[in-house]
Short mmCIF file of N, CA, C and O in Angstrom, two decimals:
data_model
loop_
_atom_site.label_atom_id
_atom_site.label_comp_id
_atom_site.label_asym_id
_atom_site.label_seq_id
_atom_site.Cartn_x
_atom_site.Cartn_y
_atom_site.Cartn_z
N UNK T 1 -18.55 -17.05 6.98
CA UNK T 1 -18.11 -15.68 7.19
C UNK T 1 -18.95 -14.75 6.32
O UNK T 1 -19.13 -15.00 5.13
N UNK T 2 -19.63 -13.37 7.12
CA UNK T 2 -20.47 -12.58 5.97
C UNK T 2 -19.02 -11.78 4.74
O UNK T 2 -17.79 -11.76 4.81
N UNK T 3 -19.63 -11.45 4.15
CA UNK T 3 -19.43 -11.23 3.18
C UNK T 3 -19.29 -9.35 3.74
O UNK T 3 -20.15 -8.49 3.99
N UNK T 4 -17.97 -9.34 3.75
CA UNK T 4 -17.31 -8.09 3.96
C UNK T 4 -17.95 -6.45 3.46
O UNK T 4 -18.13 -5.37 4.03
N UNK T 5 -18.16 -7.05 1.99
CA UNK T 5 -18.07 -5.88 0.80
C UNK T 5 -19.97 -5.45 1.56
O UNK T 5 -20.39 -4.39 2.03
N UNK T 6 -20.47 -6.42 1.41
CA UNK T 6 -22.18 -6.09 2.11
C UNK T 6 -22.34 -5.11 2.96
O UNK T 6 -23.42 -4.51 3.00
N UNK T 7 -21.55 -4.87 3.59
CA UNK T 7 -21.52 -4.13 4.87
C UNK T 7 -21.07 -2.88 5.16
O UNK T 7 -21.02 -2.21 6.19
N UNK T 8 -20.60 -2.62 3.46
CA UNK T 8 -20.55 -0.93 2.92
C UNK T 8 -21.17 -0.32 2.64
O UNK T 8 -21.91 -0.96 1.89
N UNK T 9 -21.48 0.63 2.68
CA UNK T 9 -22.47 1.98 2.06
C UNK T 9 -21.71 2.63 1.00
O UNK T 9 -20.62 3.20 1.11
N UNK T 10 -22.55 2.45 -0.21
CA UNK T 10 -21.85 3.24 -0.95
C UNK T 10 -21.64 4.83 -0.45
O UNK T 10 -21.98 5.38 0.59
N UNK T 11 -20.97 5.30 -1.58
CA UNK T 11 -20.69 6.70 -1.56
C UNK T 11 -21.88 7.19 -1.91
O UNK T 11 -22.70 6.64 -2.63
N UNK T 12 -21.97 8.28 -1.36
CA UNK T 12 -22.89 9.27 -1.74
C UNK T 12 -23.11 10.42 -0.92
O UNK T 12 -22.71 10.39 0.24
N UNK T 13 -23.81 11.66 -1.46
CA UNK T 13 -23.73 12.73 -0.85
C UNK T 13 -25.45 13.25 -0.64
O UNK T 13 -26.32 13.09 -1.50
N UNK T 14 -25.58 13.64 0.15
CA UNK T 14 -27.21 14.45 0.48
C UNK T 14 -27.03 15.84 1.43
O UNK T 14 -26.46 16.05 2.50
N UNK T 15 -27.87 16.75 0.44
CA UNK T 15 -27.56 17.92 0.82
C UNK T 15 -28.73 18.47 1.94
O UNK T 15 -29.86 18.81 1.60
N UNK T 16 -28.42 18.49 2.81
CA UNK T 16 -29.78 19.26 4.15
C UNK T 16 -30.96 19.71 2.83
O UNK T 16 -31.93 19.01 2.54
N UNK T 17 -30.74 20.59 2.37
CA UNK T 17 -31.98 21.31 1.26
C UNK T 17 -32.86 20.24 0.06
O UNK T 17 -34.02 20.27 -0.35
N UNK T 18 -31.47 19.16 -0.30
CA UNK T 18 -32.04 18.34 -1.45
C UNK T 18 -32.99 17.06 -1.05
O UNK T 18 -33.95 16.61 -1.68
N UNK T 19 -32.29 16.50 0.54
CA UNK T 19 -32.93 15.84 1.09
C UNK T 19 -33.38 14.12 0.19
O UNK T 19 -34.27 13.27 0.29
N UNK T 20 -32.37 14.29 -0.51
CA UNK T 20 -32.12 12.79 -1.46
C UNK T 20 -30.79 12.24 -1.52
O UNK T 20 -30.03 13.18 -1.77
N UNK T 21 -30.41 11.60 -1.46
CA UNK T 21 -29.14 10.46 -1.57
C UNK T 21 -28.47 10.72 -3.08
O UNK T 21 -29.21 10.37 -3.99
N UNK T 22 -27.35 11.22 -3.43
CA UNK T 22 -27.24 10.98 -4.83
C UNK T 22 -25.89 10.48 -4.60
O UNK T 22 -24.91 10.90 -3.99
N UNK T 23 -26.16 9.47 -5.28
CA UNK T 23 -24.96 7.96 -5.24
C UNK T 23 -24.28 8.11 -6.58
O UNK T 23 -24.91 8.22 -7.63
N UNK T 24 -22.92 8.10 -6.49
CA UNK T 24 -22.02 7.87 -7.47
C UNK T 24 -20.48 6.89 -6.94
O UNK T 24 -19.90 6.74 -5.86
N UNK T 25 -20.28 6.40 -8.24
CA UNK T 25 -18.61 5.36 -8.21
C UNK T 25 -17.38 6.64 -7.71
O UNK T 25 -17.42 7.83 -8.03
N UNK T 26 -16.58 6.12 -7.05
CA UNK T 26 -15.38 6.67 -7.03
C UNK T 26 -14.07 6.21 -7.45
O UNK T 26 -13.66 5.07 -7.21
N UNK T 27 -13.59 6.87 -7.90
CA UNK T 27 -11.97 6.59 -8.26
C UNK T 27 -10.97 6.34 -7.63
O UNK T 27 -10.02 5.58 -7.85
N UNK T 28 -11.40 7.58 -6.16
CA UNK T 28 -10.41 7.67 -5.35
C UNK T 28 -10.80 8.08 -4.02
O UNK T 28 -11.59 9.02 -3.91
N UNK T 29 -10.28 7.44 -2.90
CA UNK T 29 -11.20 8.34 -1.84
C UNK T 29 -9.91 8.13 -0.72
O UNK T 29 -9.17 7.26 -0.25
N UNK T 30 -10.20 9.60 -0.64
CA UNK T 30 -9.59 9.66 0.83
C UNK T 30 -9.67 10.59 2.17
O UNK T 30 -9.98 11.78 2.11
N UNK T 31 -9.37 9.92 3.36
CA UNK T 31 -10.41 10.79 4.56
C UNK T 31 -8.83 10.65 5.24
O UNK T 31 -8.03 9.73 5.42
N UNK T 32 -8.90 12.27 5.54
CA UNK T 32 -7.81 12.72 6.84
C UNK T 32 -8.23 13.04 8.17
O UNK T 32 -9.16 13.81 8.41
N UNK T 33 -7.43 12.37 9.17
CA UNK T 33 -7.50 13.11 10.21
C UNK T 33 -6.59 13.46 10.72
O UNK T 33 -5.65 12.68 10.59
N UNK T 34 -6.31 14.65 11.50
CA UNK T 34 -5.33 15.41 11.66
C UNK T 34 -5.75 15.99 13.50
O UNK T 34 -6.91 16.12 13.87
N UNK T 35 -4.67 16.24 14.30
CA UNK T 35 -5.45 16.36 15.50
C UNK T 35 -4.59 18.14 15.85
O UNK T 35 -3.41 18.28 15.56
N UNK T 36 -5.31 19.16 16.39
CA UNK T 36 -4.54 20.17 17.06
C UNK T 36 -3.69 19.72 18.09
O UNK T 36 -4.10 19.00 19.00
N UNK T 37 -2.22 20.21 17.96
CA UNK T 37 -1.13 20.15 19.05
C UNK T 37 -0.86 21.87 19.64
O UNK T 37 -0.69 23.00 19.19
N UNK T 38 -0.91 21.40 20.49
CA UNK T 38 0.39 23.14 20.71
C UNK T 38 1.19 22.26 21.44
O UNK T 38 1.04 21.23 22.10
N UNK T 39 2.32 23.18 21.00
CA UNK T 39 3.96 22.90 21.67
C UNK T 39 4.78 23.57 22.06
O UNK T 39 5.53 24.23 21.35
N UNK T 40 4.81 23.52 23.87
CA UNK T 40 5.49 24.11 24.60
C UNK T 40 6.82 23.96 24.62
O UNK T 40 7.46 23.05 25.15
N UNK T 41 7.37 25.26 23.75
CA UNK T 41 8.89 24.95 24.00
C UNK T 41 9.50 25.83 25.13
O UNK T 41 8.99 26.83 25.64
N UNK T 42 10.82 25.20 25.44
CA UNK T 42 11.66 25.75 26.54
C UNK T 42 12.96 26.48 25.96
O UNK T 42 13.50 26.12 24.91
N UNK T 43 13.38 27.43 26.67
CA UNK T 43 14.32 28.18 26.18
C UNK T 43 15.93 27.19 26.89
O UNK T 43 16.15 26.90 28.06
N UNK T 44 16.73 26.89 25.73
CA UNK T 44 17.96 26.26 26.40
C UNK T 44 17.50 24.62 26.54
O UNK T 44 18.20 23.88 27.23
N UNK T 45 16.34 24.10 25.89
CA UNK T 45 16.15 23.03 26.01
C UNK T 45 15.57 22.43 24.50
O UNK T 45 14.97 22.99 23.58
N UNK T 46 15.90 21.46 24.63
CA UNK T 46 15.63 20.56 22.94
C UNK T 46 14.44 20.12 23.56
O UNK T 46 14.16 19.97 24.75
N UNK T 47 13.19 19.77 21.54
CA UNK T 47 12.19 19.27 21.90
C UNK T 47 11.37 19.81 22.23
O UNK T 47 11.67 20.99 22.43
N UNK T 48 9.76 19.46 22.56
CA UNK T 48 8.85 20.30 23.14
C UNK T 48 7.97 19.42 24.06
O UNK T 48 8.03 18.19 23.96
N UNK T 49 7.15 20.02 24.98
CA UNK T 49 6.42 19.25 25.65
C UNK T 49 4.72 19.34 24.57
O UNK T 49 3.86 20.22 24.63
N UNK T 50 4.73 18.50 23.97
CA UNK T 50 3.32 18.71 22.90
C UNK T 50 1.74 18.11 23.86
O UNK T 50 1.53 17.06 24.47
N UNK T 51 0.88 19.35 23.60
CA UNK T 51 -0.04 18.84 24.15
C UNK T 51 -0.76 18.57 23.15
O UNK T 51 -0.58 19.16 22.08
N UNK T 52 -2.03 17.33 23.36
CA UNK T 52 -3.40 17.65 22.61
C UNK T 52 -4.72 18.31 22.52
O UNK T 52 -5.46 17.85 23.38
N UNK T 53 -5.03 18.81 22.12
CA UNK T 53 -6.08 20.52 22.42
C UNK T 53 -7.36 19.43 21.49
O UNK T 53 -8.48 19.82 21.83
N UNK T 54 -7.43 18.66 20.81
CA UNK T 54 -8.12 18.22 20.04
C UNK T 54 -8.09 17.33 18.45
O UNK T 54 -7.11 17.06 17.75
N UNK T 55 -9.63 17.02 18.19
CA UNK T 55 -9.39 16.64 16.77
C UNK T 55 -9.67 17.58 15.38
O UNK T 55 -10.76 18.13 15.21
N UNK T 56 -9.01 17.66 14.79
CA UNK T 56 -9.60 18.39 13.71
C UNK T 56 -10.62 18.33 13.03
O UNK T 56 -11.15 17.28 13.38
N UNK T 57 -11.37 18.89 12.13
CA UNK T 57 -12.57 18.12 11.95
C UNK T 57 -11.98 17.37 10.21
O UNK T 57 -11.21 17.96 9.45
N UNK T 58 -12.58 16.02 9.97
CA UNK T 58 -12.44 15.09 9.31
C UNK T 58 -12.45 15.76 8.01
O UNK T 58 -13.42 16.45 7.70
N UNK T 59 -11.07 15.56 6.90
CA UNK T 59 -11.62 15.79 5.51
C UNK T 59 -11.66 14.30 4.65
O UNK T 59 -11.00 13.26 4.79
N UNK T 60 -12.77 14.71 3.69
CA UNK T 60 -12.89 13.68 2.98
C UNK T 60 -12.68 13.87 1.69
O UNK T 60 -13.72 14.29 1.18
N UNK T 61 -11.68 13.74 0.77
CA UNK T 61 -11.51 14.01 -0.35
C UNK T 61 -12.09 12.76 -1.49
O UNK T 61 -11.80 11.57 -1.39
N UNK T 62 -12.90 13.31 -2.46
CA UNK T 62 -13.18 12.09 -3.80
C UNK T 62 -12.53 12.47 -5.11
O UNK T 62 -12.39 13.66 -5.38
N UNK T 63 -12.11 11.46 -5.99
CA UNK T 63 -11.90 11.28 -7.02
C UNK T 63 -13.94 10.68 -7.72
O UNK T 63 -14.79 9.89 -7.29
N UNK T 64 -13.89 11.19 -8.38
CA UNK T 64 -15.83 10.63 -9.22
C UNK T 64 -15.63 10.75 -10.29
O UNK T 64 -15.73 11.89 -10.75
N UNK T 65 -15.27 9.67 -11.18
CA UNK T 65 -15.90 9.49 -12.71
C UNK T 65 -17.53 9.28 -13.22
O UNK T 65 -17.98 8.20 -13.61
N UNK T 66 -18.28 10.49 -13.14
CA UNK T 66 -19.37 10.39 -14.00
C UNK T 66 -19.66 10.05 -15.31
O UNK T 66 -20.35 10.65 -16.13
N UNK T 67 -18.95 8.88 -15.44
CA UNK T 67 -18.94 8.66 -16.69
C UNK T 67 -20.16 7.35 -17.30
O UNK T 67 -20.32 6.34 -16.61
N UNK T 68 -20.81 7.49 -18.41
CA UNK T 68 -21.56 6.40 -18.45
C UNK T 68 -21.45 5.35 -18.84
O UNK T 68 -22.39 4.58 -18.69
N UNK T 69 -20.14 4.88 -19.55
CA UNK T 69 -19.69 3.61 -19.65
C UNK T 69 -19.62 2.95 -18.50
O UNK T 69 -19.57 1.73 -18.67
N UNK T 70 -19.57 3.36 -17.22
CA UNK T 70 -19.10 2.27 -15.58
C UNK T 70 -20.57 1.84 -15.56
O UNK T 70 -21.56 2.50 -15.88
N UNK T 71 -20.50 0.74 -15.16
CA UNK T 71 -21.46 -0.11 -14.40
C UNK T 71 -21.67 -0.23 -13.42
O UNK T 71 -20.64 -0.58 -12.84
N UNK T 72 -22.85 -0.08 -12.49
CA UNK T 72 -22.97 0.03 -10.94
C UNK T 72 -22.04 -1.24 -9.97
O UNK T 72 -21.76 -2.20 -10.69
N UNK T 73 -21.64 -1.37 -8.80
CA UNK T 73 -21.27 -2.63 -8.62
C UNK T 73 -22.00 -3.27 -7.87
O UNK T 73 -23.02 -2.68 -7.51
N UNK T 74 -21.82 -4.37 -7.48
CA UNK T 74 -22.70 -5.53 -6.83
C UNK T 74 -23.80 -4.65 -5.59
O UNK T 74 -25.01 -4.83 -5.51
N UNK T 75 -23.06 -3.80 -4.82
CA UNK T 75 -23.53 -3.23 -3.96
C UNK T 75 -24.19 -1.80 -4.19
O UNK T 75 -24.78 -1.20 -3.29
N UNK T 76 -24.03 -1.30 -5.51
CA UNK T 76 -24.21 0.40 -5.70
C UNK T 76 -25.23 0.34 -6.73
O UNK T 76 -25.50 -0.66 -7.39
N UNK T 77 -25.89 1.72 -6.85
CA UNK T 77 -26.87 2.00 -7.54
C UNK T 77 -27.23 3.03 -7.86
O UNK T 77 -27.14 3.79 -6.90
N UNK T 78 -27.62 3.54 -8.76
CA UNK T 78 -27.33 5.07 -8.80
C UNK T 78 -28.90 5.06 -9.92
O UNK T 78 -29.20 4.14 -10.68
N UNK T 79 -29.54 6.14 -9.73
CA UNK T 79 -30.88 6.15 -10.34
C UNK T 79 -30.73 6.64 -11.77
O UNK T 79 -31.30 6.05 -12.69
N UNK T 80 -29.93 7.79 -11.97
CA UNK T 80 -29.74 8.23 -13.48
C UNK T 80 -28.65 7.72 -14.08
O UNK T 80 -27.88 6.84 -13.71
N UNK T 81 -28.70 8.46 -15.18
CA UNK T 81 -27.20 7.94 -16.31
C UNK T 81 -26.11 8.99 -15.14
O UNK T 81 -26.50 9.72 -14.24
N UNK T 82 -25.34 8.83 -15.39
CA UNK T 82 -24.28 9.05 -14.69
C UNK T 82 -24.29 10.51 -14.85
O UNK T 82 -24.47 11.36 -13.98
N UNK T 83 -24.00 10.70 -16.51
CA UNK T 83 -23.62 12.19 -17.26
C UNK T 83 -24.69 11.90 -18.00
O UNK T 83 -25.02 10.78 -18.36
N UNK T 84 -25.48 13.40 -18.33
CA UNK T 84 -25.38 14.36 -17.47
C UNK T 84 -26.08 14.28 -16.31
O UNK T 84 -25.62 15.02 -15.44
N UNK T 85 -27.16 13.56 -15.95
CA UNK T 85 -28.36 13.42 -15.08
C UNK T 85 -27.86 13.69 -13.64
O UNK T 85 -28.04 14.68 -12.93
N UNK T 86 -27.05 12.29 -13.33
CA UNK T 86 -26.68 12.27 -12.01
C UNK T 86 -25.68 13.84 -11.06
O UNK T 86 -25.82 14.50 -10.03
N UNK T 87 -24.45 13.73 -12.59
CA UNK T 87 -23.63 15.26 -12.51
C UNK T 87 -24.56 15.95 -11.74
O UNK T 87 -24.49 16.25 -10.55
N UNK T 88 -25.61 16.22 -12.71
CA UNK T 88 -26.26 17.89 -12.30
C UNK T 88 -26.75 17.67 -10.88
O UNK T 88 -26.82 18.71 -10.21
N UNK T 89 -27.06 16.71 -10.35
CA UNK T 89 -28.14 16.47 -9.60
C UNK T 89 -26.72 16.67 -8.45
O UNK T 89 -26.92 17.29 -7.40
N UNK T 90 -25.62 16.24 -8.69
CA UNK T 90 -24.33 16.44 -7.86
C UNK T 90 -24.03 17.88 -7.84
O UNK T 90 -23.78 18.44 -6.77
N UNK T 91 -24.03 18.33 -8.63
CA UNK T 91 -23.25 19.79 -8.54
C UNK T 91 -24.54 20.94 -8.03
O UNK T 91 -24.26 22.02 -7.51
N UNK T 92 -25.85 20.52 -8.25
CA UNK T 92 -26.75 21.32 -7.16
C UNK T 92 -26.37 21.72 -6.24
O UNK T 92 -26.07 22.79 -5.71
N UNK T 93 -26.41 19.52 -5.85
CA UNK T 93 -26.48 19.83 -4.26
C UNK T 93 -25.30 19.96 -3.73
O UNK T 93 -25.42 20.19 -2.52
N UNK T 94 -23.92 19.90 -4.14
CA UNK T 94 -23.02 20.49 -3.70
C UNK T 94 -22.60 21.76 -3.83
O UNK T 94 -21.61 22.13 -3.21
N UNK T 95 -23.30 22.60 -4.67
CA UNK T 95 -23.19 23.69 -4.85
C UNK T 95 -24.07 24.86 -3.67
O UNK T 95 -23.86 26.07 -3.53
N UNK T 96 -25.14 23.90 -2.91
CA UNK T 96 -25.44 24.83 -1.79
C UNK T 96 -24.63 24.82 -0.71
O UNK T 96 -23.86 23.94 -0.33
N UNK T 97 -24.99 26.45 -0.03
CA UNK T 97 -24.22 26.21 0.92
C UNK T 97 -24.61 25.72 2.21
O UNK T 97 -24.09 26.32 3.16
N UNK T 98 -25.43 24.75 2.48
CA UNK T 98 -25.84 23.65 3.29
C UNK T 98 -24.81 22.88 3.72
O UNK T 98 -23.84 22.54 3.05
N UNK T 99 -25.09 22.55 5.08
CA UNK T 99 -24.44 21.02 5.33
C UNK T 99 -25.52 19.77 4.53
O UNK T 99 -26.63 19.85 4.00
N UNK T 100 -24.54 18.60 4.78
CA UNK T 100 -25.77 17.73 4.30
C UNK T 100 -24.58 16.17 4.74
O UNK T 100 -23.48 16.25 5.28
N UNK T 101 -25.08 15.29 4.42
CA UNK T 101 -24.37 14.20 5.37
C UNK T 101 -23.50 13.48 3.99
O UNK T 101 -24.12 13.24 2.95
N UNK T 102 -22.37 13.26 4.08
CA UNK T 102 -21.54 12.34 3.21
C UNK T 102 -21.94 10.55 4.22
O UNK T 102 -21.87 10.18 5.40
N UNK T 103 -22.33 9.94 2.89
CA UNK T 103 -22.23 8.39 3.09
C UNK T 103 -20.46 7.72 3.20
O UNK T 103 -19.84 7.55 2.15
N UNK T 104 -20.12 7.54 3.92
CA UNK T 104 -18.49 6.74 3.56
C UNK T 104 -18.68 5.83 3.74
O UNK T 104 -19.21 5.45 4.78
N UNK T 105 -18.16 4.76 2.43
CA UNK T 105 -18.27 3.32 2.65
C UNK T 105 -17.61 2.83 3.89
O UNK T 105 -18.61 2.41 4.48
N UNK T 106 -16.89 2.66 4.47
CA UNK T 106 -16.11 2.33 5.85
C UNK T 106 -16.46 3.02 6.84
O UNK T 106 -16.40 2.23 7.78
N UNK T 107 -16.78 3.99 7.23
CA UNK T 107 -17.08 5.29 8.18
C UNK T 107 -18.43 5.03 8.53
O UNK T 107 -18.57 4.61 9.68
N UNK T 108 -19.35 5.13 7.92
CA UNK T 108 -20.59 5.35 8.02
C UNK T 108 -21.51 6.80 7.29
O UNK T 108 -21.23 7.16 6.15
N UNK T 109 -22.31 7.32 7.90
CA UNK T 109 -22.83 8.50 7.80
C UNK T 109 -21.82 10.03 8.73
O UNK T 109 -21.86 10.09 9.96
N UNK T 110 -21.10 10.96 7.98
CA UNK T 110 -20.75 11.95 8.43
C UNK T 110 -21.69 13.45 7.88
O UNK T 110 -22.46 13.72 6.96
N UNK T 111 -21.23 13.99 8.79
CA UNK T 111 -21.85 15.55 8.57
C UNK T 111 -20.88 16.35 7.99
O UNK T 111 -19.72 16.52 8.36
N UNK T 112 -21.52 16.88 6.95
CA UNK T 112 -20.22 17.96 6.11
C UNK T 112 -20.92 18.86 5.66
O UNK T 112 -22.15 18.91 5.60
N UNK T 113 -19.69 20.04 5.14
CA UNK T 113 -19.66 20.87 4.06
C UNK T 113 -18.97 19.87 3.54
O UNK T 113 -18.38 18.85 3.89
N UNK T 114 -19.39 20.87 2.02
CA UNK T 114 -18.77 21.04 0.66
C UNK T 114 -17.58 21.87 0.83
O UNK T 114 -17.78 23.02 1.22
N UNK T 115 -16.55 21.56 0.64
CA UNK T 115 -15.52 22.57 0.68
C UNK T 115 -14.83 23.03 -0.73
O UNK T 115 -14.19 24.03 -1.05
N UNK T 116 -15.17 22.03 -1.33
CA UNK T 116 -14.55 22.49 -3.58
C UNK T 116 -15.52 21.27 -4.28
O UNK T 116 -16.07 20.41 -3.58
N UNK T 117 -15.64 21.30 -5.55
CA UNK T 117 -15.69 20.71 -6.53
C UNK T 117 -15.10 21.17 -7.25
O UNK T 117 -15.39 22.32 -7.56
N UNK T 118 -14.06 20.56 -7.82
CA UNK T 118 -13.42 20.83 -9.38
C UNK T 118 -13.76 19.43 -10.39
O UNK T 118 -13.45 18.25 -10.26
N UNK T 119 -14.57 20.18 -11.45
CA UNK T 119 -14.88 19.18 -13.00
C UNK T 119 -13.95 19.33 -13.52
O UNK T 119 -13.45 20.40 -13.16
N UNK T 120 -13.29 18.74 -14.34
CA UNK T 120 -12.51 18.66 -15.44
C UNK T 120 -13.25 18.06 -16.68
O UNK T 120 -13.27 16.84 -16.49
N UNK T 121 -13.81 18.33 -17.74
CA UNK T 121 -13.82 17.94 -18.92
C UNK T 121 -12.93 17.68 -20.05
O UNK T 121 -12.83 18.54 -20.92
N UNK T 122 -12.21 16.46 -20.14
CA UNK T 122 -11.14 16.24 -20.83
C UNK T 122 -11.73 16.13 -22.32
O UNK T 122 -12.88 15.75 -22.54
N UNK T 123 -10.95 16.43 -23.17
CA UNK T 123 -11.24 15.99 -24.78
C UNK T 123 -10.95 14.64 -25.29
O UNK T 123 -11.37 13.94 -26.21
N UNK T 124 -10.11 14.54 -24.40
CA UNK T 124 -9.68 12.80 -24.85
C UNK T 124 -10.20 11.51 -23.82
O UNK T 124 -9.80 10.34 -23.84
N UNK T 125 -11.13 12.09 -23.00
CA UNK T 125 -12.33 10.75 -22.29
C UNK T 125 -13.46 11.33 -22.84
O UNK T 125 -13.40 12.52 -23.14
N UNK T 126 -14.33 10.80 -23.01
CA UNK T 126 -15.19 11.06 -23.84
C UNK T 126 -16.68 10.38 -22.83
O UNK T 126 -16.41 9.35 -22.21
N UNK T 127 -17.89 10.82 -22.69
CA UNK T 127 -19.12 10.03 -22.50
C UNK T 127 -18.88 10.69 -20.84
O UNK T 127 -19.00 9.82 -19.97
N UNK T 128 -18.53 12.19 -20.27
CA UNK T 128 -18.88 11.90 -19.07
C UNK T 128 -17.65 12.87 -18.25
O UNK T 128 -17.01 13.58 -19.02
N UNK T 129 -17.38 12.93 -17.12
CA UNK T 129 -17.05 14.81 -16.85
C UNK T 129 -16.33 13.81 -14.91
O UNK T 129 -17.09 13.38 -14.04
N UNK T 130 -15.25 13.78 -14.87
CA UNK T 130 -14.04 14.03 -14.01
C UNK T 130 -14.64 14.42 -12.91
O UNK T 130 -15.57 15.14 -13.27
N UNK T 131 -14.62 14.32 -11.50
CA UNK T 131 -15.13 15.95 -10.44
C UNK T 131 -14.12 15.41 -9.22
O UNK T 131 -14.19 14.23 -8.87
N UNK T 132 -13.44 16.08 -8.77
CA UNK T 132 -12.79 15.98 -7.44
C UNK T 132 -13.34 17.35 -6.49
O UNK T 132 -13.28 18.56 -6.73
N UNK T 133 -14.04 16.37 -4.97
CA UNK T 133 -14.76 17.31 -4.63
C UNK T 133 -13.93 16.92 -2.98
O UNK T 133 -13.53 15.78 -2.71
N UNK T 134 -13.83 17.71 -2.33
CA UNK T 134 -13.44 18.02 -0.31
C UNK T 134 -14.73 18.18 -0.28
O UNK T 134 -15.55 18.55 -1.12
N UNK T 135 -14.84 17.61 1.59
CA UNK T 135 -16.12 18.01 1.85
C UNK T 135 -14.96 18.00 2.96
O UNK T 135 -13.83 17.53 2.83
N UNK T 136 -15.82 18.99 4.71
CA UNK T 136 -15.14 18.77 5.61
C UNK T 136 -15.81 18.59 6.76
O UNK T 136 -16.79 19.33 6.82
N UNK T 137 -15.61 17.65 8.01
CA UNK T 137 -16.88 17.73 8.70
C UNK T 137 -17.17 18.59 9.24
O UNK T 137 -16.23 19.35 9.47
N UNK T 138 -18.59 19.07 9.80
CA UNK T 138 -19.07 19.78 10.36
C UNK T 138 -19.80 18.56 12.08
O UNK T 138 -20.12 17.38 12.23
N UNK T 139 -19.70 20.05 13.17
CA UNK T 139 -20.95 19.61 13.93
C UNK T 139 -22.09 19.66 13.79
O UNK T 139 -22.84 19.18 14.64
#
């Protein structure tokens, strides 16, 4: 049997403008989908007749510890120190307002915006800077 984990892509983000891969660990990841309904209700009647109009477009939310104590894993790789190198090279290219393609390990290659980054710099982790970032798809 192959070997499951092989057959992931790490995370990572590339911005249309930066036109490079910048790979980082995650903490936390999670992708919604959500579909448009409208719902025809009736007057004097329970319930609705719900139609489907469509899909929403995909969000992908991360948890990212840039921190430089983590070690890449079997499958990931990341070219700089985490903090500050890699950070900056993250908050560039998420900071344009470009699309650019999110890597999802399970998914594949999607097309997104950036929709937030929030850093947190805590005083009590030390060696490296928090970021929870949305991206959302685009066509």
């Amino acid at each position: 049997m192959a070997d499951l984990f092989a057959s992931l892509v790490p995370c990572a983000w590339q911005s249309t403008t930066t036109q490079t891969f910048i790979t980082f660990p995650v903490e936390d990841l999670k992708t919604e989908i959500t579909h448009s309904l409208a719902e025809h209700q009736y007057w004097r009647r329970d319930s609705a007749d719900v139609e489907a109009t469509g899909r929403r477009p995909m969000v992908i939310r991360a948890t990212i510890p840039f921190f430089n104590h983590i070690s890449p894993g079997l499958y990931e790789k990341w070219e700089k120190t985490l903090y500050p190198d890699q950070f900056r090279d993250f908050l560039l290219a998420t900071a344009d307002r470009a699309y650019g393609t999110f890597s999802h390990p399970e998914l594949g290659y999607i097309t997104c915006r950036t929709r937030s980054v929030h850093a947190t710099w805590d005083p009590k982790v030390r060696g490296g800077v928090r970021v929870q970032v949305e991206w959302i798809e685009t066509l």
